Coordinates of C-alpha atoms in Angstrom, one line a residue:
Chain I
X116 CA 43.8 122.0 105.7
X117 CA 43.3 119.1 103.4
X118 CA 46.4 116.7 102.1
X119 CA 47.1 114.5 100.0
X120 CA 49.3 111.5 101.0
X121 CA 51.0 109.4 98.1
X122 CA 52.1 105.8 99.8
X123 CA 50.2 105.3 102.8
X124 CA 52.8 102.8 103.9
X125 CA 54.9 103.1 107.5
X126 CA 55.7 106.6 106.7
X127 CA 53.4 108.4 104.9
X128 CA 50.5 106.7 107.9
X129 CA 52.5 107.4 110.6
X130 CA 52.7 111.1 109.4
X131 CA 49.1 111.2 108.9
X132 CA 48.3 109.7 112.0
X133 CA 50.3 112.0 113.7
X134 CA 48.9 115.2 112.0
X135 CA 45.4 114.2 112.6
X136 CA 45.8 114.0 116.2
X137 CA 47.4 117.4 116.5
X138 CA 44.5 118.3 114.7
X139 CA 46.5 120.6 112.0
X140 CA 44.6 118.7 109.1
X141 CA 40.9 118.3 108.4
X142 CA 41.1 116.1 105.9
X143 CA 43.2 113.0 103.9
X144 CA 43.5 111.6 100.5
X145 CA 45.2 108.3 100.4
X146 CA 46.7 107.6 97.0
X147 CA 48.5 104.3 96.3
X148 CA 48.8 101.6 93.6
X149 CA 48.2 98.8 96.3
X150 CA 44.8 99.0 96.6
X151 CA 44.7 96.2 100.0
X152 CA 46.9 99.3 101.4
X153 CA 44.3 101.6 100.8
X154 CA 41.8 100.1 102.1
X155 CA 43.3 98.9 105.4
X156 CA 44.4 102.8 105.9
X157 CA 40.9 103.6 104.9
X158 CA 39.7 100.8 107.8
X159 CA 42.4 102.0 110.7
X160 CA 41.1 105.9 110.0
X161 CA 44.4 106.9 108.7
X162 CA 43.4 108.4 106.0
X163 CA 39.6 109.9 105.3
X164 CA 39.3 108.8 101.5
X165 CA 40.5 106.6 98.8
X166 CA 41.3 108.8 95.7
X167 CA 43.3 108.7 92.1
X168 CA 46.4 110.9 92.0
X169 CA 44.3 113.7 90.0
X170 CA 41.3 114.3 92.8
X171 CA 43.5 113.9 95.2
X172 CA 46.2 116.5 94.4
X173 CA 43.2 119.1 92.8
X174 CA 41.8 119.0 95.9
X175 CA 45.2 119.3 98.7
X176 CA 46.4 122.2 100.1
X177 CA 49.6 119.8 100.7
X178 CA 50.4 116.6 98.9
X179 CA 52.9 114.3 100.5
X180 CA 54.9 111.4 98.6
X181 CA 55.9 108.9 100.9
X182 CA 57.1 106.1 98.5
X183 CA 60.0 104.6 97.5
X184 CA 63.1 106.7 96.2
X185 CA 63.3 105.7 92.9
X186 CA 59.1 106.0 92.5
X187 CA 59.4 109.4 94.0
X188 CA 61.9 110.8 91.7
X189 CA 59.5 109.9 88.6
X190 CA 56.4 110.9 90.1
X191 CA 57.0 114.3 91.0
X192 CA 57.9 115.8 88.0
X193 CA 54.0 115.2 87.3
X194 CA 52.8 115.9 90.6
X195 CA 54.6 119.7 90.1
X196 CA 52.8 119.6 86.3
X197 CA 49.0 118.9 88.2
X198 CA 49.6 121.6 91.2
X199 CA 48.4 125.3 91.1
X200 CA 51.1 128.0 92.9
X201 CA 49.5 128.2 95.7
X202 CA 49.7 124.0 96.3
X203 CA 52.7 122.6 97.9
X204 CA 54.3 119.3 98.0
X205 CA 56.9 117.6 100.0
X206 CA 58.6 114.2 99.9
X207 CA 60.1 112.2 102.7
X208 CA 62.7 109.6 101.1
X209 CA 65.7 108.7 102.6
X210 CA 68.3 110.2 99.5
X211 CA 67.7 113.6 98.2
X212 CA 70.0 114.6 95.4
X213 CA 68.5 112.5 93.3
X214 CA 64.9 114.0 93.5
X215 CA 65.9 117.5 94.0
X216 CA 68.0 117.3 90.8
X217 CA 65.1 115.5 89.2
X218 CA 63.4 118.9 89.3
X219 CA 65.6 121.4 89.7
X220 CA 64.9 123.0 85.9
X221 CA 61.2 122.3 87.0
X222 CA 58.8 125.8 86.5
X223 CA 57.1 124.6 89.8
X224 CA 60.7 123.4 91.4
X225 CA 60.2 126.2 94.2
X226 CA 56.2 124.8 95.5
X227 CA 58.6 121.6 96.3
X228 CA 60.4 121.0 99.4
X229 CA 62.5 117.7 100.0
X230 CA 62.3 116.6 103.5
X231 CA 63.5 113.3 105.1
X232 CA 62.5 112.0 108.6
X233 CA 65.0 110.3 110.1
X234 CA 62.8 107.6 111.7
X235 CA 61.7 104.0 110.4
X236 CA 61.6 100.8 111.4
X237 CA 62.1 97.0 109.4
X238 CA 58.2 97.0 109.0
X239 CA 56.2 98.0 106.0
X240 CA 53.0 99.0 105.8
X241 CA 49.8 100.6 106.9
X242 CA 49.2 98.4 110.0
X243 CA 52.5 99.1 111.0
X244 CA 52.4 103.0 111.3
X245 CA 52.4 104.8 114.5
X246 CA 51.7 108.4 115.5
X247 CA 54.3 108.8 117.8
X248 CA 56.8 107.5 115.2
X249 CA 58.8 110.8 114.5
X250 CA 58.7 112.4 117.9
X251 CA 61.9 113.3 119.4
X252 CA 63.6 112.5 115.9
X253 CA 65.9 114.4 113.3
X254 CA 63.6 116.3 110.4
X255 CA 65.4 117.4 107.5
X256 CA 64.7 120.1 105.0
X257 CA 67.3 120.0 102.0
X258 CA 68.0 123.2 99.8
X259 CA 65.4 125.3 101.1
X260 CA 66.4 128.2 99.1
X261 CA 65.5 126.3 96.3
X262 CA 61.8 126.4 98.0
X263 CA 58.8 129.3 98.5
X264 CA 59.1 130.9 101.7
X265 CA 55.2 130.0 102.3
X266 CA 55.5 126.5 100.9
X267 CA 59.1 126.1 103.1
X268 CA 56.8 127.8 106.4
X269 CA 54.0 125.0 105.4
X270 CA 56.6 121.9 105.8
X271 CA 58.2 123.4 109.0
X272 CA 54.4 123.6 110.3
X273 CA 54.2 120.0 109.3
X274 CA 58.1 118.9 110.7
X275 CA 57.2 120.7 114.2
X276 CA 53.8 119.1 114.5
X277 CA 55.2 116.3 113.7
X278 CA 57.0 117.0 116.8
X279 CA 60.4 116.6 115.5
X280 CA 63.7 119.0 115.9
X281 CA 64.3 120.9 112.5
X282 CA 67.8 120.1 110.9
X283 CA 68.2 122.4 107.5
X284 CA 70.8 120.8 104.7
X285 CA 72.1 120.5 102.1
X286 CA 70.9 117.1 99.8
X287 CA 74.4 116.8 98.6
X288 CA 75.8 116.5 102.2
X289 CA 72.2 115.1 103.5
X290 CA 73.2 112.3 101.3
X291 CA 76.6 111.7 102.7
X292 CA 75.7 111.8 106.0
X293 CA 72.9 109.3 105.8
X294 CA 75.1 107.0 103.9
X295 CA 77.3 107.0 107.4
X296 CA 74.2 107.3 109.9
X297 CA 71.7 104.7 108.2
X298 CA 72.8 103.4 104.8
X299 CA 75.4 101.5 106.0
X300 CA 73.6 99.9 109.1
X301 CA 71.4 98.6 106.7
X302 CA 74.0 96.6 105.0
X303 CA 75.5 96.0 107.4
X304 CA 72.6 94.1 109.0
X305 CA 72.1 92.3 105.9
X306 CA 75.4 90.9 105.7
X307 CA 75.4 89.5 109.0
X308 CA 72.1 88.1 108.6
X309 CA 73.7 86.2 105.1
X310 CA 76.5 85.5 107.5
X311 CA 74.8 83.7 109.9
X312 CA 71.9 81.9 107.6
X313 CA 75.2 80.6 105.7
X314 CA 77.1 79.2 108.2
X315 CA 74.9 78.3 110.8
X316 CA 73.0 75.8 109.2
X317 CA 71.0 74.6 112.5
X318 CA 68.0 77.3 112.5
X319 CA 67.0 75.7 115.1
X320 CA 69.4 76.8 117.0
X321 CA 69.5 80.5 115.6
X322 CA 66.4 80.5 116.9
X323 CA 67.2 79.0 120.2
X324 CA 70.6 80.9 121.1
X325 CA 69.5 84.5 119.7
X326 CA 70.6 86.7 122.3
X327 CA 69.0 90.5 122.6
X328 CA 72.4 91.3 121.3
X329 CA 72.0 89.5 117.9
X330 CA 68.1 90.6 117.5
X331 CA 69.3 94.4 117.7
X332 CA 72.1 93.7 115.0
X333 CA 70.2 91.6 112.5
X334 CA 66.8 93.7 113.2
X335 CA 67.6 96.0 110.2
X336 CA 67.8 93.0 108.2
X337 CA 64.0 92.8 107.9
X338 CA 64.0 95.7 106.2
X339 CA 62.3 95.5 102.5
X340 CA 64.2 95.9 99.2
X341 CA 61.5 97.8 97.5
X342 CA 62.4 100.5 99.9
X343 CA 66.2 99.9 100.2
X344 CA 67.4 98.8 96.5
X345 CA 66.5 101.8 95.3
X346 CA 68.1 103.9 98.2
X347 CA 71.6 101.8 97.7
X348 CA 71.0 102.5 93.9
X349 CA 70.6 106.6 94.1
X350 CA 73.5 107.0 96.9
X351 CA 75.5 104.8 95.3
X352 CA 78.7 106.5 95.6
X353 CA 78.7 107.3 99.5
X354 CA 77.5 104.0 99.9
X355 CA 80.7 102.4 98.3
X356 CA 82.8 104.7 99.6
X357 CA 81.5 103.6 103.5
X358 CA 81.2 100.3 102.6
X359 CA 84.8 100.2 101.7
X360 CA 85.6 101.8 104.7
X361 CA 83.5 99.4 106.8
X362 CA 85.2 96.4 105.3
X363 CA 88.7 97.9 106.0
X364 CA 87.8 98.4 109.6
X365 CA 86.4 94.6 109.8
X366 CA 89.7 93.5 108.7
X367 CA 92.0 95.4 111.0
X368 CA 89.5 93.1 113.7
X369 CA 90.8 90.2 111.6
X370 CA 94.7 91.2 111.5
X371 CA 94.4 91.7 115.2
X372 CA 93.1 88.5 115.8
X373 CA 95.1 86.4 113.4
X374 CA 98.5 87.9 114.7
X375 CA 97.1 87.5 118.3
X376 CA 97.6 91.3 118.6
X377 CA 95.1 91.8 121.6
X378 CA 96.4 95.1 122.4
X379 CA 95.8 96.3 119.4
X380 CA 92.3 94.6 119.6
X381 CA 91.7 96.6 122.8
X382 CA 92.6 99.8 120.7
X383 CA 90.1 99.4 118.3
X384 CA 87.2 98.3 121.0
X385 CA 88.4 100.9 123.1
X386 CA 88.0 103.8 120.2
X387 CA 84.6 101.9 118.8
X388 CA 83.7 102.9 122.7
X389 CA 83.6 106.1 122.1
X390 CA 80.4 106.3 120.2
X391 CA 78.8 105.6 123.6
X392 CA 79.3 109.5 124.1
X393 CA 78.2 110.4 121.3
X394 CA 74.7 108.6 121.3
X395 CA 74.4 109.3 124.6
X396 CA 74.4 112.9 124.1
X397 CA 70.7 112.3 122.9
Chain F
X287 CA 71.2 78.1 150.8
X288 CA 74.1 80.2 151.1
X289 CA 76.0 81.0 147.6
X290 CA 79.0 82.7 147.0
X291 CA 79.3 85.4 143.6
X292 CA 82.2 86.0 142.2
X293 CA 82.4 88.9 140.1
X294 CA 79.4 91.7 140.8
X295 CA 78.9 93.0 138.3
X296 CA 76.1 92.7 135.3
X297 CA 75.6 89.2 135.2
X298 CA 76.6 88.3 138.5
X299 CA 74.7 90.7 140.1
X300 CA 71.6 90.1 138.1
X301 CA 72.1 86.3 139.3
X302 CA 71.8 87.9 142.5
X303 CA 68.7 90.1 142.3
X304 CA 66.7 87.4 140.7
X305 CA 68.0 84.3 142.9
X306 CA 67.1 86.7 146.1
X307 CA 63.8 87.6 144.7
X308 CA 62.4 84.1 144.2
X309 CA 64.0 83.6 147.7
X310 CA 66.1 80.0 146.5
X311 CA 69.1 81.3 148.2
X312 CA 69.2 82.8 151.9
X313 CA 72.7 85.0 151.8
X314 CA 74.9 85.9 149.2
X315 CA 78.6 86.7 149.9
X316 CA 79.7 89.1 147.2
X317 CA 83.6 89.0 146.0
X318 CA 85.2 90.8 143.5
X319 CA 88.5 92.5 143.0
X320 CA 87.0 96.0 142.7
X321 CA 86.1 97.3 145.8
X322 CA 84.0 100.1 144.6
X323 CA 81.6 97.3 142.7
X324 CA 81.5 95.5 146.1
X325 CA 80.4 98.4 148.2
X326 CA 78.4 99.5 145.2
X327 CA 76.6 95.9 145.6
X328 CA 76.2 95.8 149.3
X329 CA 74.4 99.6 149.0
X330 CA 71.7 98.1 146.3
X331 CA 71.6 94.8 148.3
X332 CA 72.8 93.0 145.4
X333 CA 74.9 90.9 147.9
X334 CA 74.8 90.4 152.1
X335 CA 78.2 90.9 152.3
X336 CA 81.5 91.6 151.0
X337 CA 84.1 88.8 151.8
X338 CA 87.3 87.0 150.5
X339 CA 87.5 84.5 148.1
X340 CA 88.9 81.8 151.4
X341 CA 85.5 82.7 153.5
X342 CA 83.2 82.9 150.8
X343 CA 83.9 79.6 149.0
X344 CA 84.0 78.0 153.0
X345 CA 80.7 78.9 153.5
X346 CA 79.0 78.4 150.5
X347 CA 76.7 75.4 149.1
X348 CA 77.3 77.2 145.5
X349 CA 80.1 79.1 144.3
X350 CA 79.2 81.3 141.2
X351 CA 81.7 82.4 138.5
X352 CA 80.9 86.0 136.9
X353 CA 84.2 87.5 135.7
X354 CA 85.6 87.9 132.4
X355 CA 86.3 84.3 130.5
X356 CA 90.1 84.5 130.6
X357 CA 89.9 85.7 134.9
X358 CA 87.4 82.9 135.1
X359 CA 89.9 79.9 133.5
X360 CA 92.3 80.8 135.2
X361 CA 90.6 81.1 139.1
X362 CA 88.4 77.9 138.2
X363 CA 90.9 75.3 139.6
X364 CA 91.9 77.3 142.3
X365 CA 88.3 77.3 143.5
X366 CA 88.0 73.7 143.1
X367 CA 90.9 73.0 144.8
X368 CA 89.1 75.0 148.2
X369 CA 86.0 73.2 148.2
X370 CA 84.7 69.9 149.6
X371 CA 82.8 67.3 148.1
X372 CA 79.3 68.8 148.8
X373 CA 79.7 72.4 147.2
X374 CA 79.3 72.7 143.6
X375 CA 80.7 75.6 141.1
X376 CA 79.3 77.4 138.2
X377 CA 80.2 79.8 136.0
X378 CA 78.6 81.8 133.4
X379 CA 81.0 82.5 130.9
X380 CA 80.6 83.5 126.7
X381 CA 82.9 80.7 125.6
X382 CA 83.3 77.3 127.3
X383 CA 85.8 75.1 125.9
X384 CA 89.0 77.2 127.5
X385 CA 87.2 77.0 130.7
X386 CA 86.4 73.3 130.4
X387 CA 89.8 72.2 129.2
X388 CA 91.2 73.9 131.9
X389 CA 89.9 71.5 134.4
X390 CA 89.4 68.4 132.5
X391 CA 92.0 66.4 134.9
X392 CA 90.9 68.5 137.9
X393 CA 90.5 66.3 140.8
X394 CA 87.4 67.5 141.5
X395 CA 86.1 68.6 138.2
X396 CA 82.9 67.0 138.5
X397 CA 81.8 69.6 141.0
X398 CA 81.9 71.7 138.4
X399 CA 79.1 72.7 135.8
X400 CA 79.7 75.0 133.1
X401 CA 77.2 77.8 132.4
X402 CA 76.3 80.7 129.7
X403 CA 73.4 82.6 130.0
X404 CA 72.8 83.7 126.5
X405 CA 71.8 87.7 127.8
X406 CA 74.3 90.8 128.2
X407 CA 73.8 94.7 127.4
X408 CA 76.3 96.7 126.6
X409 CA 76.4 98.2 130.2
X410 CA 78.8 97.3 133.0
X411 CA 78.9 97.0 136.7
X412 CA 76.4 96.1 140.0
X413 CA 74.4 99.3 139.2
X414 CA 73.2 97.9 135.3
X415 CA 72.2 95.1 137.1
X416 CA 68.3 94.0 136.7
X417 CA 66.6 91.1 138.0
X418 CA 64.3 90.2 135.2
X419 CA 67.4 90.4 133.0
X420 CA 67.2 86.5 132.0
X421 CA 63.6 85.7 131.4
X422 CA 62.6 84.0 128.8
X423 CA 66.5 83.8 127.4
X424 CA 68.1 80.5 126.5
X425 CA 70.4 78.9 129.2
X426 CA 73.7 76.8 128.0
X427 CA 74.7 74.1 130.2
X428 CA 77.5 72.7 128.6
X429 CA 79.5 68.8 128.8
X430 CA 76.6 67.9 131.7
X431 CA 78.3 64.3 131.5
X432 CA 81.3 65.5 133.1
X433 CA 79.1 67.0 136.4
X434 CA 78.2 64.8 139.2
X435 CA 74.5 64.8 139.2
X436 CA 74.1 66.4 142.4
X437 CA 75.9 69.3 141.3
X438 CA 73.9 69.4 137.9
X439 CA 70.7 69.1 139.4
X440 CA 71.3 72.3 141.7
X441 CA 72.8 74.3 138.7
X442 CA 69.4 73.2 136.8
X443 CA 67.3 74.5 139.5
X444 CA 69.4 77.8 139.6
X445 CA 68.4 78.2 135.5
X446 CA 64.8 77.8 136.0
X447 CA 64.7 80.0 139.2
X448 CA 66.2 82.7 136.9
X449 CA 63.0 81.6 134.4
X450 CA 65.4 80.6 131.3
X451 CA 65.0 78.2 129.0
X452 CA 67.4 75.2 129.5
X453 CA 70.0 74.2 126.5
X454 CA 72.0 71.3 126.7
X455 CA 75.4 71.8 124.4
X456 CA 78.7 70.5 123.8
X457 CA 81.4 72.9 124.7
X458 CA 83.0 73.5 121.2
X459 CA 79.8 73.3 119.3
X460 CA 78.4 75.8 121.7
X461 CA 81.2 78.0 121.1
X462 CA 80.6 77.5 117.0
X463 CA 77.5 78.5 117.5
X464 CA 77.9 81.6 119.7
X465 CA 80.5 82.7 117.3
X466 CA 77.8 83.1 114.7
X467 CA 75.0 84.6 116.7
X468 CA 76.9 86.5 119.5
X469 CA 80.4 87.4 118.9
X470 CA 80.4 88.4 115.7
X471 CA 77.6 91.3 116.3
X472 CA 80.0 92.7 118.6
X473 CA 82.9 92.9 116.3
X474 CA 80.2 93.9 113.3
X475 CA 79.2 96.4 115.8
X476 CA 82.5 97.6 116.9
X477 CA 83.4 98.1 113.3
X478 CA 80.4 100.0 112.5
X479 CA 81.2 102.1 115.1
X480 CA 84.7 102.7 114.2
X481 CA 83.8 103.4 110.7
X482 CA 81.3 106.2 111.4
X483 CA 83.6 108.1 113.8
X484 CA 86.7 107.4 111.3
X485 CA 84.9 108.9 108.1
X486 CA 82.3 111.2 109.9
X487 CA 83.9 113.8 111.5
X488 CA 81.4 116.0 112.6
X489 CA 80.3 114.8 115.8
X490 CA 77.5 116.8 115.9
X491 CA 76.3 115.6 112.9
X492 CA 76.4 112.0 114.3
X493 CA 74.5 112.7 117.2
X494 CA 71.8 115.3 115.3
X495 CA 71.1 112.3 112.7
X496 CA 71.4 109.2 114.4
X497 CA 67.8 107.6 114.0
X498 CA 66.8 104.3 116.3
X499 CA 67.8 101.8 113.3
X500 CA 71.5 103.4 114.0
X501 CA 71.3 103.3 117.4
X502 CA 70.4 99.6 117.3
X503 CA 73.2 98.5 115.0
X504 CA 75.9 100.4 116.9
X505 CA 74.7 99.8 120.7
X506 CA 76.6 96.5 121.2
X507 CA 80.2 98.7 120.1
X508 CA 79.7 100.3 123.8
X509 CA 80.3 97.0 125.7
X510 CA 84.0 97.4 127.3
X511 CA 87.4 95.5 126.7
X512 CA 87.7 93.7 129.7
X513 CA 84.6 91.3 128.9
X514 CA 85.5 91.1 124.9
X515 CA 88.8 90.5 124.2
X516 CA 89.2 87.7 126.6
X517 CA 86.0 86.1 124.7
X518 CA 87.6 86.8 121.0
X519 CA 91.0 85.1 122.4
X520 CA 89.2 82.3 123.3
X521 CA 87.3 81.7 120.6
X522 CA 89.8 82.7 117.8
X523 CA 89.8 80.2 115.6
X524 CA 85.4 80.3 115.4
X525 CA 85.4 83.9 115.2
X526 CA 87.9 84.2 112.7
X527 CA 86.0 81.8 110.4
X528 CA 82.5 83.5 111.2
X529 CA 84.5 87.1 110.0
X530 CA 85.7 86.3 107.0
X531 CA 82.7 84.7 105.8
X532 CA 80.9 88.1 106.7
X533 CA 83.5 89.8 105.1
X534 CA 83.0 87.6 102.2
X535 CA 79.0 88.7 102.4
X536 CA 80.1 92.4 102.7
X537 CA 82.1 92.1 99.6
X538 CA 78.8 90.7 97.7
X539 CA 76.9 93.8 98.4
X540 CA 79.7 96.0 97.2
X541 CA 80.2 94.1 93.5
X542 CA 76.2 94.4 93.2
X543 CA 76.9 98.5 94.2
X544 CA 80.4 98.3 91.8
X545 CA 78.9 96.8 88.8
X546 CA 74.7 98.2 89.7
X547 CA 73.7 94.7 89.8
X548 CA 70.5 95.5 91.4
X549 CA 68.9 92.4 90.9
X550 CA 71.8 90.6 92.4
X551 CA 71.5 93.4 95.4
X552 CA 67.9 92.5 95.7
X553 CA 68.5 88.9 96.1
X554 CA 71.0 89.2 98.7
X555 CA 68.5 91.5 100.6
X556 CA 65.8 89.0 100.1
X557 CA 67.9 86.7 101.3
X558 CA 69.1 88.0 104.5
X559 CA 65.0 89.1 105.0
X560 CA 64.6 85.5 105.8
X561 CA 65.9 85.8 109.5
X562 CA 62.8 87.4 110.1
X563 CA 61.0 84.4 110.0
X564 CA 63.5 82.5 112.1
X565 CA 63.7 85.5 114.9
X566 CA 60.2 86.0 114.8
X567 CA 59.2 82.5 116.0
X568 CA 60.4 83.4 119.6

């Protein structure tokens, strides 16, 4: 099988990294406008060949876009206009109403399915992919009705040998879901990194005092806004609506502390406590 | 030399592990008010044995504090008032003003130094103990003036034996800055947490989607009670400031959202992306 993969950034090289060492593809196309990307992916063998959009979809069995949300939305469109019926093509962004809604009157809509991995990291680019990236972690396959029964068997080929567990959705609720799970760490992460570069003026000593704890909170922080500004921008809504809910929770913390309620703050540690069971589940 | 740990559980028992390992102490007599985490400490050989507070401190060259900050303030001058001249007492408390304060016109005060290691995990109890655990972490020795240089000098030794880096800090700037770059990821993290299991009911959806960049954010909302609150009541007025400002941040990512201010929402994220730089000197 030959594929295409549009953004050969974290993702879309750690996917092809991964696919070429379980030997399910013969052969990649790297597409991308940053040419420096290209060729480094060219260099560390993820993909096989540099190629325009055109070549490169004409001649996939499978096209992947692995770009930003926003980018993804208006390229596919034209990536469904270039693609016979017996191509497929599947994303993997991190929001998915807005791109299945992008095509949903689309004549090719059902050679499309949207699919998110639920794996990344605050790195960006080529060098930073990794073919055991995805193992172990969440796929998901939004509004597969919506999809061919071939193409949809094509993408679960991919998800499995991408040795991740198959989670099927809906985008709507994918969307709400991911706003709890990973949108809001994000911000989260960011805020506290404004927090501290704000106040603590002595980097110095940021850099001297950061504790494991601190580098796990603020790690997110790294993260890039090409790839998040457009996720905050298409789940907009969910995002608010946690974000809200995130700062009331910070200021029942503050209340607590301010009326020197401390059994009240051990009420609130003690229920934040039981995520533990939850993640430990895994 | 024989030293005396109070408290085995994480910290003090990773004291332990690594002070045995590069064989600077000869015998540790464990105490603790949990007998289960005494037995538990004897079994991994953690400690040589399990004895009172009376017998312990008698024997002792160093006496080791490891209990929560507000157990620790308040058992400090009791443990100075049982030794001589020629043992010395540490501790290795998250906040160090209360404990300092509370001995400031100790007699013996000066046989005192007061200690943070800046290294925790969210797990509890001799059995999470690990002796590598401090390596290469930052090690606070705070108000060194008020130590007799004996004393100091031993408590230095003990910091490099457990291969940190020494710090030398004022007790109330030291608790300014841990505010920033410890406490409030825990109460960022504890928030999360609550957030996510207030507005995401499904459980299993939590634990099916939760991707590493979740995991990381949330992991710190697992540490217990017994070692937090104490720390937040000590530090009140520092951790209050250090909240509201990140409230305040919080609140600029959701006007950017409110009013799609993207460019503003990129700033803010290009902003926080420069804690990379500062965390990625270590």
């Amino acid at each position: 099988m030959k594929i295409s993969i549009i953004g050969v950034g974290l993702i879309g090289g750690s996917i092809a990294l991964k696919l070429k060492k379980k030997g399910i593809v013969d052969f990649i196309y790297g597409i991308d406008n940053n040419n420096e990307h290209l060729s480094e992916a060219l260099n560390l063998k993820i993909i096989d060949a540099k190629v325009n959009l055109e070549y490169g979809i004409k001649n996939s069995d499978l096209v992947i876009l692995a770009i930003p949300v926003d980018a993804a939305r208006k390229l596919l469109p034209d990536v469904l206009d270039l693609i016979s019926e017996n191509q497929t093509v599947m994303d993997a962004g991190s929001t998915k109403s807005g791109i299945v809604n992008a095509v949903k009157n689309h004549p090719k809509r059902s050679r499309f399915v949207a699919f998110h991995p639920m794996w990344g990291t605050e790195n960006s680019g080529p060098a930073s992919a990794v073919s055991e990236s995805f193992s172990g972690k969440a796929g998901v396959i939004c509004n597969k009705e919506q999809s061919d029964k071939d193409a949809l068997n094509l993408v679960e080929k991919i998800v499995e040998s991408l040795d991740m567990h198959l989670i099927y959705m809906n985008a709507e609720d994918h969307d709400v879901h991911t706003a709890y799970i990973s949108h809001i760490s994000h911000i989260t992460s960011y805020a506290l990194a404004n927090t501290v570069l704000e106040k603590e003026r002595e980097e110095e000593t940021i850099f001297q005092l950061a504790s494991s704890g601190f580098s796990s909170t603020v790690r997110l922080a790294k993260s890039h806004p090409e790839m998040w500004v457009p996720i905050f921008k298409q789940n907009k809504e969910n995002v608010l609506d946690v974000l809200n809910e995130h700062i009331f929770q910070l200021k029942k913390f503050k209340a607590a502390l301010e009326k020197e309620n401390f059994e009240y703050l051990e009420e609130l540690i003690l229920n934040a406590n039981k995520i533990r069971g939850i993640l430990d589940k895994k």
